[in-house]
Structure formats: structure tokens, C-alpha cells
mmCIF file with all atom_site columns, C-alpha atoms in Angstrom:
data_model
loop_
_atom_site.group_PDB
_atom_site.id
_atom_site.type_symbol
_atom_site.label_atom_id
_atom_site.label_alt_id
_atom_site.label_comp_id
_atom_site.label_asym_id
_atom_site.label_entity_id
_atom_site.label_seq_id
_atom_site.pdbx_PDB_ins_code
_atom_site.Cartn_x
_atom_site.Cartn_y
_atom_site.Cartn_z
_atom_site.occupancy
_atom_site.B_iso_or_equiv
_atom_site.pdbx_formal_charge
_atom_site.auth_seq_id
_atom_site.auth_comp_id
_atom_site.auth_asym_id
_atom_site.auth_atom_id
_atom_site.pdbx_PDB_model_num
ATOM 1   C CA . MET A 1 1   ? -2.375  13.394  -20.461 1.00 0.00 ? 1   MET A CA 1
ATOM 2   C CA . VAL A 1 2   ? -4.576  11.046  -22.479 1.00 0.00 ? 2   VAL A CA 1
ATOM 3   C CA . ALA A 1 3   ? -8.125  10.800  -21.218 1.00 0.00 ? 3   ALA A CA 1
ATOM 4   C CA . PRO A 1 4   ? -8.749  7.128   -19.994 1.00 0.00 ? 4   PRO A CA 1
ATOM 5   C CA . ARG A 1 5   ? -10.634 4.914   -22.257 1.00 0.00 ? 5   ARG A CA 1
ATOM 6   C CA . ILE A 1 6   ? -13.336 2.216   -21.670 1.00 0.00 ? 6   ILE A CA 1
ATOM 7   C CA . SER A 1 7   ? -12.965 -0.981  -23.230 1.00 0.00 ? 7   SER A CA 1
ATOM 8   C CA . HIS A 1 8   ? -15.748 -3.192  -24.074 1.00 0.00 ? 8   HIS A CA 1
ATOM 9   C CA . SER A 1 9   ? -13.607 -6.278  -24.937 1.00 0.00 ? 9   SER A CA 1
ATOM 10  C CA . SER A 1 10  ? -12.306 -8.848  -22.676 1.00 0.00 ? 10  SER A CA 1
ATOM 11  C CA . GLU A 1 11  ? -8.591  -8.009  -23.687 1.00 0.00 ? 11  GLU A CA 1
ATOM 12  C CA . SER A 1 12  ? -6.965  -5.632  -21.205 1.00 0.00 ? 12  SER A CA 1
ATOM 13  C CA . VAL A 1 13  ? -6.253  -2.119  -22.160 1.00 0.00 ? 13  VAL A CA 1
ATOM 14  C CA . ILE A 1 14  ? -2.822  -0.641  -21.703 1.00 0.00 ? 14  ILE A CA 1
ATOM 15  C CA . GLU A 1 15  ? -3.224  2.905   -20.400 1.00 0.00 ? 15  GLU A CA 1
ATOM 16  C CA . PRO A 1 16  ? -0.300  5.324   -20.309 1.00 0.00 ? 16  PRO A CA 1
ATOM 17  C CA . ILE A 1 17  ? 1.926   5.425   -17.055 1.00 0.00 ? 17  ILE A CA 1
ATOM 18  C CA . ASN A 1 18  ? 3.276   8.834   -15.731 1.00 0.00 ? 18  ASN A CA 1
ATOM 19  C CA . GLU A 1 19  ? 6.433   8.119   -14.083 1.00 0.00 ? 19  GLU A CA 1
ATOM 20  C CA . PRO A 1 20  ? 8.793   10.961  -12.486 1.00 0.00 ? 20  PRO A CA 1
ATOM 21  C CA . VAL A 1 21  ? 10.842  12.925  -14.698 1.00 0.00 ? 21  VAL A CA 1
ATOM 22  C CA . ALA A 1 22  ? 13.938  14.619  -13.355 1.00 0.00 ? 22  ALA A CA 1
ATOM 23  C CA . PRO A 1 23  ? 14.329  18.444  -13.624 1.00 0.00 ? 23  PRO A CA 1
ATOM 24  C CA . GLY A 1 24  ? 15.969  19.424  -16.833 1.00 0.00 ? 24  GLY A CA 1
ATOM 25  C CA . ALA A 1 25  ? 15.443  15.841  -18.547 1.00 0.00 ? 25  ALA A CA 1
ATOM 26  C CA . ASP A 1 26  ? 14.012  15.607  -21.759 1.00 0.00 ? 26  ASP A CA 1
ATOM 27  C CA . ALA A 1 27  ? 10.172  15.411  -21.099 1.00 0.00 ? 27  ALA A CA 1
ATOM 28  C CA . SER A 1 28  ? 9.552   13.428  -24.176 1.00 0.00 ? 28  SER A CA 1
ATOM 29  C CA . ALA A 1 29  ? 11.865  10.681  -23.124 1.00 0.00 ? 29  ALA A CA 1
ATOM 30  C CA . ALA A 1 30  ? 9.669   10.277  -20.177 1.00 0.00 ? 30  ALA A CA 1
ATOM 31  C CA . GLY A 1 31  ? 6.323   10.457  -21.921 1.00 0.00 ? 31  GLY A CA 1
ATOM 32  C CA . PRO A 1 32  ? 3.451   7.931   -21.381 1.00 0.00 ? 32  PRO A CA 1
ATOM 33  C CA . VAL A 1 33  ? 4.264   4.359   -22.501 1.00 0.00 ? 33  VAL A CA 1
ATOM 34  C CA . SER A 1 34  ? 1.607   2.415   -24.289 1.00 0.00 ? 34  SER A CA 1
ATOM 35  C CA . GLY A 1 35  ? 1.562   -0.872  -26.105 1.00 0.00 ? 35  GLY A CA 1
ATOM 36  C CA . GLU A 1 36  ? 3.321   -2.868  -23.037 1.00 0.00 ? 36  GLU A CA 1
ATOM 37  C CA . ILE A 1 37  ? 1.789   -6.359  -22.167 1.00 0.00 ? 37  ILE A CA 1
ATOM 38  C CA . ILE A 1 38  ? 0.668   -6.699  -18.795 1.00 0.00 ? 38  ILE A CA 1
ATOM 39  C CA . PRO A 1 39  ? 1.200   -10.306 -17.851 1.00 0.00 ? 39  PRO A CA 1
ATOM 40  C CA . ALA A 1 40  ? -1.470  -11.849 -15.485 1.00 0.00 ? 40  ALA A CA 1
ATOM 41  C CA . GLU A 1 41  ? 1.222   -12.884 -12.888 1.00 0.00 ? 41  GLU A CA 1
ATOM 42  C CA . PRO A 1 42  ? 2.200   -10.063 -10.463 1.00 0.00 ? 42  PRO A CA 1
ATOM 43  C CA . ILE A 1 43  ? 5.743   -8.650  -11.305 1.00 0.00 ? 43  ILE A CA 1
ATOM 44  C CA . GLU A 1 44  ? 8.284   -6.593  -9.557  1.00 0.00 ? 44  GLU A CA 1
ATOM 45  C CA . PRO A 1 45  ? 7.506   -2.845  -9.527  1.00 0.00 ? 45  PRO A CA 1
ATOM 46  C CA . LYS A 1 46  ? 8.606   -0.683  -12.589 1.00 0.00 ? 46  LYS A CA 1
ATOM 47  C CA . ARG A 1 47  ? 11.813  1.033   -12.439 1.00 0.00 ? 47  ARG A CA 1
ATOM 48  C CA . PRO A 1 48  ? 11.193  4.882   -12.817 1.00 0.00 ? 48  PRO A CA 1
ATOM 49  C CA . ARG A 1 49  ? 11.988  6.444   -16.386 1.00 0.00 ? 49  ARG A CA 1
ATOM 50  C CA . VAL A 1 50  ? 14.684  8.535   -14.596 1.00 0.00 ? 50  VAL A CA 1
ATOM 51  C CA . ASP A 1 51  ? 16.830  8.014   -11.861 1.00 0.00 ? 51  ASP A CA 1
ATOM 52  C CA . ILE A 1 52  ? 15.551  9.335   -8.626  1.00 0.00 ? 52  ILE A CA 1
ATOM 53  C CA . PRO A 1 53  ? 18.351  11.704  -6.916  1.00 0.00 ? 53  PRO A CA 1
ATOM 54  C CA . ALA A 1 54  ? 19.550  10.414  -3.637  1.00 0.00 ? 54  ALA A CA 1
ATOM 55  C CA . ASP A 1 55  ? 18.902  13.626  -1.840  1.00 0.00 ? 55  ASP A CA 1
ATOM 56  C CA . MET A 1 56  ? 15.331  13.409  -2.674  1.00 0.00 ? 56  MET A CA 1
ATOM 57  C CA . PRO A 1 57  ? 13.293  12.962  0.978   1.00 0.00 ? 57  PRO A CA 1
ATOM 58  C CA . GLY A 1 58  ? 10.687  10.447  1.294   1.00 0.00 ? 58  GLY A CA 1
ATOM 59  C CA . PRO A 1 59  ? 10.145  6.761   0.492   1.00 0.00 ? 59  PRO A CA 1
ATOM 60  C CA . LYS A 1 60  ? 12.971  5.091   -1.324  1.00 0.00 ? 60  LYS A CA 1
ATOM 61  C CA . ASP A 1 61  ? 11.430  1.638   -1.573  1.00 0.00 ? 61  ASP A CA 1
ATOM 62  C CA . GLN A 1 62  ? 9.808   1.666   -5.107  1.00 0.00 ? 62  GLN A CA 1
ATOM 63  C CA . SER A 1 63  ? 7.187   -0.878  -4.201  1.00 0.00 ? 63  SER A CA 1
ATOM 64  C CA . ALA A 1 64  ? 5.846   1.445   -1.233  1.00 0.00 ? 64  ALA A CA 1
ATOM 65  C CA . LYS A 1 65  ? 2.313   2.493   -1.669  1.00 0.00 ? 65  LYS A CA 1
ATOM 66  C CA . THR A 1 66  ? 2.836   6.201   -2.153  1.00 0.00 ? 66  THR A CA 1
ATOM 67  C CA . PHE A 1 67  ? 6.606   5.921   -3.845  1.00 0.00 ? 67  PHE A CA 1
ATOM 68  C CA . ARG A 1 68  ? 5.153   6.896   -7.349  1.00 0.00 ? 68  ARG A CA 1
ATOM 69  C CA . ALA A 1 69  ? 2.857   9.526   -6.255  1.00 0.00 ? 69  ALA A CA 1
ATOM 70  C CA . TRP A 1 70  ? 5.559   10.993  -4.078  1.00 0.00 ? 70  TRP A CA 1
ATOM 71  C CA . ALA A 1 71  ? 8.385   10.925  -6.468  1.00 0.00 ? 71  ALA A CA 1
ATOM 72  C CA . ASN A 1 72  ? 6.168   12.620  -9.268  1.00 0.00 ? 72  ASN A CA 1
ATOM 73  C CA . TYR A 1 73  ? 4.971   15.297  -6.394  1.00 0.00 ? 73  TYR A CA 1
ATOM 74  C CA . ALA A 1 74  ? 8.788   15.785  -5.338  1.00 0.00 ? 74  ALA A CA 1
ATOM 75  C CA . MET A 1 75  ? 10.183  16.047  -8.769  1.00 0.00 ? 75  MET A CA 1
ATOM 76  C CA . ALA A 1 76  ? 7.713   18.439  -10.063 1.00 0.00 ? 76  ALA A CA 1
ATOM 77  C CA . TYR A 1 77  ? 7.854   20.443  -6.788  1.00 0.00 ? 77  TYR A CA 1
ATOM 78  C CA . ARG A 1 78  ? 11.708  20.473  -7.331  1.00 0.00 ? 78  ARG A CA 1
ATOM 79  C CA . HIS A 1 79  ? 11.279  21.489  -10.723 1.00 0.00 ? 79  HIS A CA 1
ATOM 80  C CA . ARG A 1 80  ? 8.939   24.379  -9.860  1.00 0.00 ? 80  ARG A CA 1
ATOM 81  C CA . TYR A 1 81  ? 10.381  25.677  -6.683  1.00 0.00 ? 81  TYR A CA 1
ATOM 82  C CA . ASP A 1 82  ? 14.128  25.013  -6.943  1.00 0.00 ? 82  ASP A CA 1
ATOM 83  C CA . ALA A 1 83  ? 13.832  22.988  -3.452  1.00 0.00 ? 83  ALA A CA 1
ATOM 84  C CA . TRP A 1 84  ? 12.560  19.648  -2.168  1.00 0.00 ? 84  TRP A CA 1
ATOM 85  C CA . PRO A 1 85  ? 9.339   19.634  -0.801  1.00 0.00 ? 85  PRO A CA 1
ATOM 86  C CA . ILE A 1 86  ? 9.077   18.567  3.308   1.00 0.00 ? 86  ILE A CA 1
ATOM 87  C CA . TRP A 1 87  ? 8.445   14.922  3.883   1.00 0.00 ? 87  TRP A CA 1
ATOM 88  C CA . ASN A 1 88  ? 7.033   13.888  7.267   1.00 0.00 ? 88  ASN A CA 1
ATOM 89  C CA . ALA A 1 89  ? 4.415   11.585  8.603   1.00 0.00 ? 89  ALA A CA 1
ATOM 90  C CA . ARG A 1 90  ? 1.624   13.850  7.872   1.00 0.00 ? 90  ARG A CA 1
ATOM 91  C CA . THR A 1 91  ? 2.691   14.054  4.238   1.00 0.00 ? 91  THR A CA 1
ATOM 92  C CA . ALA A 1 92  ? 2.866   10.436  4.007   1.00 0.00 ? 92  ALA A CA 1
ATOM 93  C CA . GLY A 1 93  ? -0.343  9.958   5.434   1.00 0.00 ? 93  GLY A CA 1
ATOM 94  C CA . GLN A 1 94  ? -1.805  12.383  3.225   1.00 0.00 ? 94  GLN A CA 1
ATOM 95  C CA . LEU A 1 95  ? -0.229  10.902  0.110   1.00 0.00 ? 95  LEU A CA 1
ATOM 96  C CA . SER A 1 96  ? -1.678  7.584   1.113   1.00 0.00 ? 96  SER A CA 1
ATOM 97  C CA . GLN A 1 97  ? -5.050  9.177   1.199   1.00 0.00 ? 97  GLN A CA 1
ATOM 98  C CA . LEU A 1 98  ? -4.426  10.413  -2.221  1.00 0.00 ? 98  LEU A CA 1
ATOM 99  C CA . VAL A 1 99  ? -3.748  6.971   -3.534  1.00 0.00 ? 99  VAL A CA 1
ATOM 100 C CA . ASP A 1 100 ? -6.758  5.786   -1.668  1.00 0.00 ? 100 ASP A CA 1
ATOM 101 C CA . ARG A 1 101 ? -9.304  8.449   -3.250  1.00 0.00 ? 101 ARG A CA 1
ATOM 102 C CA . VAL A 1 102 ? -8.047  8.511   -6.949  1.00 0.00 ? 102 VAL A CA 1
ATOM 103 C CA . GLY A 1 103 ? -6.408  5.140   -7.094  1.00 0.00 ? 103 GLY A CA 1
ATOM 104 C CA . HIS A 1 104 ? -2.813  3.953   -7.435  1.00 0.00 ? 104 HIS A CA 1
ATOM 105 C CA . ASP A 1 105 ? -2.471  4.374   -11.195 1.00 0.00 ? 105 ASP A CA 1
ATOM 106 C CA . LEU A 1 106 ? -4.002  8.028   -11.457 1.00 0.00 ? 106 LEU A CA 1
ATOM 107 C CA . ALA A 1 107 ? -2.430  9.441   -8.062  1.00 0.00 ? 107 ALA A CA 1
ATOM 108 C CA . PRO A 1 108 ? 1.342   10.084  -9.704  1.00 0.00 ? 108 PRO A CA 1
ATOM 109 C CA . ALA A 1 109 ? -0.158  11.913  -12.588 1.00 0.00 ? 109 ALA A CA 1
ATOM 110 C CA . VAL A 1 110 ? -2.506  13.834  -10.235 1.00 0.00 ? 110 VAL A CA 1
ATOM 111 C CA . ALA A 1 111 ? 0.481   14.722  -8.164  1.00 0.00 ? 111 ALA A CA 1
ATOM 112 C CA . ALA A 1 112 ? 2.535   16.057  -11.307 1.00 0.00 ? 112 ALA A CA 1
ATOM 113 C CA . TRP A 1 113 ? -0.739  17.612  -12.694 1.00 0.00 ? 113 TRP A CA 1
ATOM 114 C CA . TYR A 1 114 ? -1.036  19.654  -9.344  1.00 0.00 ? 114 TYR A CA 1
ATOM 115 C CA . LEU A 1 115 ? 2.215   21.162  -9.519  1.00 0.00 ? 115 LEU A CA 1
ATOM 116 C CA . ARG A 1 116 ? 1.580   22.387  -13.150 1.00 0.00 ? 116 ARG A CA 1
ATOM 117 C CA . THR A 1 117 ? -1.729  24.107  -11.869 1.00 0.00 ? 117 THR A CA 1
ATOM 118 C CA . ASN A 1 118 ? -1.454  27.756  -11.580 1.00 0.00 ? 118 ASN A CA 1
ATOM 119 C CA . ASN A 1 119 ? -4.561  28.347  -9.394  1.00 0.00 ? 119 ASN A CA 1
ATOM 120 C CA . GLN A 1 120 ? -3.891  31.436  -7.628  1.00 0.00 ? 120 GLN A CA 1
ATOM 121 C CA . PHE A 1 121 ? -4.578  29.749  -4.178  1.00 0.00 ? 121 PHE A CA 1
ATOM 122 C CA . TYR A 1 122 ? -2.196  26.818  -4.573  1.00 0.00 ? 122 TYR A CA 1
ATOM 123 C CA . VAL A 1 123 ? 0.596   29.040  -5.983  1.00 0.00 ? 123 VAL A CA 1
ATOM 124 C CA . THR A 1 124 ? 0.187   31.612  -3.203  1.00 0.00 ? 124 THR A CA 1
ATOM 125 C CA . LYS A 1 125 ? 0.244   28.717  -0.682  1.00 0.00 ? 125 LYS A CA 1
ATOM 126 C CA . GLY A 1 126 ? 3.114   27.165  -2.303  1.00 0.00 ? 126 GLY A CA 1
ATOM 127 C CA . HIS A 1 127 ? 1.390   23.769  -3.638  1.00 0.00 ? 127 HIS A CA 1
ATOM 128 C CA . PRO A 1 128 ? 1.209   22.008  -0.138  1.00 0.00 ? 128 PRO A CA 1
ATOM 129 C CA . VAL A 1 129 ? 0.163   18.148  -0.194  1.00 0.00 ? 129 VAL A CA 1
ATOM 130 C CA . SER A 1 130 ? -2.791  19.164  1.814   1.00 0.00 ? 130 SER A CA 1
ATOM 131 C CA . LEU A 1 131 ? -4.397  21.090  -0.674  1.00 0.00 ? 131 LEU A CA 1
ATOM 132 C CA . MET A 1 132 ? -3.910  18.469  -3.440  1.00 0.00 ? 132 MET A CA 1
ATOM 133 C CA . LEU A 1 133 ? -5.541  15.946  -1.189  1.00 0.00 ? 133 LEU A CA 1
ATOM 134 C CA . THR A 1 134 ? -8.570  18.397  -0.514  1.00 0.00 ? 134 THR A CA 1
ATOM 135 C CA . ASP A 1 135 ? -8.904  18.815  -4.112  1.00 0.00 ? 135 ASP A CA 1
ATOM 136 C CA . CYS A 1 136 ? -7.782  15.623  -5.378  1.00 0.00 ? 136 CYS A CA 1
ATOM 137 C CA . GLU A 1 137 ? -10.954 14.458  -7.099  1.00 0.00 ? 137 GLU A CA 1
ATOM 138 C CA . THR A 1 138 ? -11.303 17.860  -9.050  1.00 0.00 ? 138 THR A CA 1
ATOM 139 C CA . LEU A 1 139 ? -7.659  17.689  -9.897  1.00 0.00 ? 139 LEU A CA 1
ATOM 140 C CA . ALA A 1 140 ? -7.882  14.162  -11.106 1.00 0.00 ? 140 ALA A CA 1
ATOM 141 C CA . VAL A 1 141 ? -10.872 15.043  -13.564 1.00 0.00 ? 141 VAL A CA 1
ATOM 142 C CA . GLN A 1 142 ? -8.889  18.148  -14.694 1.00 0.00 ? 142 GLN A CA 1
ATOM 143 C CA . CYS A 1 143 ? -5.698  15.915  -15.388 1.00 0.00 ? 143 CYS A CA 1
ATOM 144 C CA . GLN A 1 144 ? -7.783  13.311  -17.497 1.00 0.00 ? 144 GLN A CA 1
ATOM 145 C CA . THR A 1 145 ? -9.337  15.871  -19.473 1.00 0.00 ? 145 THR A CA 1
ATOM 146 C CA . GLY A 1 146 ? -6.204  18.186  -19.817 1.00 0.00 ? 146 GLY A CA 1
ATOM 147 C CA . ARG A 1 147 ? -8.080  21.136  -18.685 1.00 0.00 ? 147 ARG A CA 1
ATOM 148 C CA . GLN A 1 148 ? -7.418  23.498  -15.962 1.00 0.00 ? 148 GLN A CA 1
ATOM 149 C CA . VAL A 1 149 ? -10.108 25.490  -14.352 1.00 0.00 ? 149 VAL A CA 1
ATOM 150 C CA . THR A 1 150 ? -8.914  28.766  -13.292 1.00 0.00 ? 150 THR A CA 1
ATOM 151 C CA . ALA A 1 151 ? -10.872 31.484  -11.197 1.00 0.00 ? 151 ALA A CA 1
ATOM 152 C CA . THR A 1 152 ? -11.123 33.653  -14.364 1.00 0.00 ? 152 THR A CA 1
ATOM 153 C CA . LYS A 1 153 ? -12.673 30.712  -16.598 1.00 0.00 ? 153 LYS A CA 1
ATOM 154 C CA . ALA A 1 154 ? -15.100 29.894  -13.536 1.00 0.00 ? 154 ALA A CA 1
ATOM 155 C CA . ARG A 1 155 ? -16.377 33.604  -13.385 1.00 0.00 ? 155 ARG A CA 1
ATOM 156 C CA . GLN A 1 156 ? -16.568 33.358  -17.407 1.00 0.00 ? 156 GLN A CA 1
ATOM 157 C CA . THR A 1 157 ? -18.585 30.325  -16.756 1.00 0.00 ? 157 THR A CA 1
ATOM 158 C CA . ASP A 1 158 ? -20.805 31.805  -14.029 1.00 0.00 ? 158 ASP A CA 1
ATOM 159 C CA . ARG A 1 159 ? -21.369 34.950  -16.106 1.00 0.00 ? 159 ARG A CA 1
ATOM 160 C CA . THR A 1 160 ? -22.571 32.792  -19.066 1.00 0.00 ? 160 THR A CA 1
ATOM 161 C CA . GLN A 1 161 ? -24.911 30.895  -17.044 1.00 0.00 ? 161 GLN A CA 1
ATOM 162 C CA . SER A 1 162 ? -26.201 34.180  -15.572 1.00 0.00 ? 162 SER A CA 1
ATOM 163 C CA . ASN A 1 163 ? -26.958 35.390  -18.912 1.00 0.00 ? 163 ASN A CA 1
ATOM 164 C CA . LEU A 1 164 ? -28.747 32.086  -19.947 1.00 0.00 ? 164 LEU A CA 1
ATOM 165 C CA . SER A 1 165 ? -30.869 32.287  -16.804 1.00 0.00 ? 165 SER A CA 1
ATOM 166 C CA . ALA A 1 166 ? -31.805 36.096  -17.598 1.00 0.00 ? 166 ALA A CA 1
ATOM 167 C CA . VAL A 1 167 ? -32.846 34.992  -20.880 1.00 0.00 ? 167 VAL A CA 1
ATOM 168 C CA . GLU A 1 168 ? -34.896 32.114  -19.689 1.00 0.00 ? 168 GLU A CA 1
ATOM 169 C CA . GLU A 1 169 ? -36.595 34.393  -17.018 1.00 0.00 ? 169 GLU A CA 1
ATOM 170 C CA . ALA A 1 170 ? -37.317 37.296  -19.815 1.00 0.00 ? 170 ALA A CA 1
ATOM 171 C CA . LYS A 1 171 ? -39.024 34.239  -21.829 1.00 0.00 ? 171 LYS A CA 1
ATOM 172 C CA . ALA A 1 172 ? -41.265 32.810  -18.986 1.00 0.00 ? 172 ALA A CA 1
ATOM 173 C CA . MET A 1 173 ? -42.306 36.540  -18.370 1.00 0.00 ? 173 MET A CA 1
ATOM 174 C CA . MET A 1 174 ? -43.165 37.117  -21.995 1.00 0.00 ? 174 MET A CA 1
ATOM 175 C CA . ARG A 1 175 ? -45.161 33.926  -21.785 1.00 0.00 ? 175 ARG A CA 1
ATOM 176 C CA . ALA A 1 176 ? -46.940 34.862  -18.887 1.00 0.00 ? 176 ALA A CA 1
ATOM 177 C CA . ARG A 1 177 ? -47.865 38.196  -20.393 1.00 0.00 ? 177 ARG A CA 1
ATOM 178 C CA . ARG A 1 178 ? -49.063 36.475  -23.450 1.00 0.00 ? 178 ARG A CA 1
ATOM 179 C CA . GLU A 1 179 ? -51.428 33.881  -21.449 1.00 0.00 ? 179 GLU A CA 1
ATOM 180 C CA . GLN A 1 180 ? -52.604 36.938  -19.575 1.00 0.00 ? 180 GLN A CA 1
ATOM 181 C CA . ALA A 1 181 ? -53.500 38.941  -22.427 1.00 0.00 ? 181 ALA A CA 1
ATOM 182 C CA . GLY A 1 182 ? -55.128 35.705  -24.213 1.00 0.00 ? 182 GLY A CA 1
ATOM 183 C CA . GLY A 1 183 ? -57.319 35.160  -21.147 1.00 0.00 ? 183 GLY A CA 1
ATOM 184 C CA . ALA A 1 184 ? -58.428 38.580  -20.536 1.00 0.00 ? 184 ALA A CA 1
ATOM 185 C CA . ALA A 1 185 ? -59.829 38.774  -24.313 1.00 0.00 ? 185 ALA A CA 1
ATOM 186 C CA . CYS A 1 186 ? -62.099 35.633  -23.709 1.00 0.00 ? 186 CYS A CA 1
#
């Protein structure tokens, strides 16, 4: 996904929109759309880039707050696990909170990104909506930057920081010794 841009002009910036992609569909056909003109007047909700299967559980009303986030989550879940995720009142509430926390435009991309994330904990638990909600801000940043943070990467970063800290500590000790040696000679 392309990282969001900041515009300093008064003209609107058109950002890519991630819509649900059916399993087995050509991903390039459902890639981000840019160059569309957003009118000032409200318009009807956009039609998904692929047909939503009739057997997909969850909201069918495309104007529903959680429709796009759920559709992306459900389609990506089905692609990964060959089954539909469970839809219930708790899932609906959690998706509504996801939209509230990361925004209506970013929530669908975060939902799809989450299912592509191979974090051991998410995979072990089966990518439930509850974990996506728990980590939604982190997932949103990863989605926007295109960088997954794995446990291995985190350990490598921690080791690097530990090494840098040890170097800084050694430098401080050497400075202290020099200062003591210089003060003793006076």
C-alpha cells in the first residue's frame, strides 16, 4: 500500500482506496485507484471492485459503517483459511471500534493487511478480529509503511540497541577515567 501523502495545497488529494478482492481474482485488477475526482456533494457508496459472494456472512448494506472493513477482512480471511470468519454482535462492535480508531478510509486496508501479517501470535490464534482491534494503530502504521514487524525483527532491533547502549556506556567510563586521571595530576 502507498503511504499517505500530505498536501499543502487547497486542492483535494486523491488517495488509493482498497476494496475487497475475491479469492482467486486478479489482484492487479483490484489494485488502488487514483486520479478519481471526489465531488463536493455526497454520492452513493462505491461499488466493490469484485462481487461480494452471496454466502459471505455479515452486513450486506454497502453504506453500513463496517461494510468495507468487514468485506476486506472476510475476503482475506477466506483466502487465507478457506472458510468465512464468524460474524456476530461482538465482531460487529469490534469492527465499528476499528473504524472509529483508524478511520473509515484506512480500516479496510488495515483489515486486509492484518490477514497478510504472519505474526506468530496472530497466526496461532487464527487472526481474530479482537486481536486486530487490540493492535489496530500498530497495524495501521505497518500497513501505511508496508513494513511488517516480526518477533525476529524486534529481537534484532533490541540487540542493536543493546550494543549501542553498551558502546555508549564504555565511552562514558573511558571519559570518567580520563577526567579522574587528569584531576589527579594537578
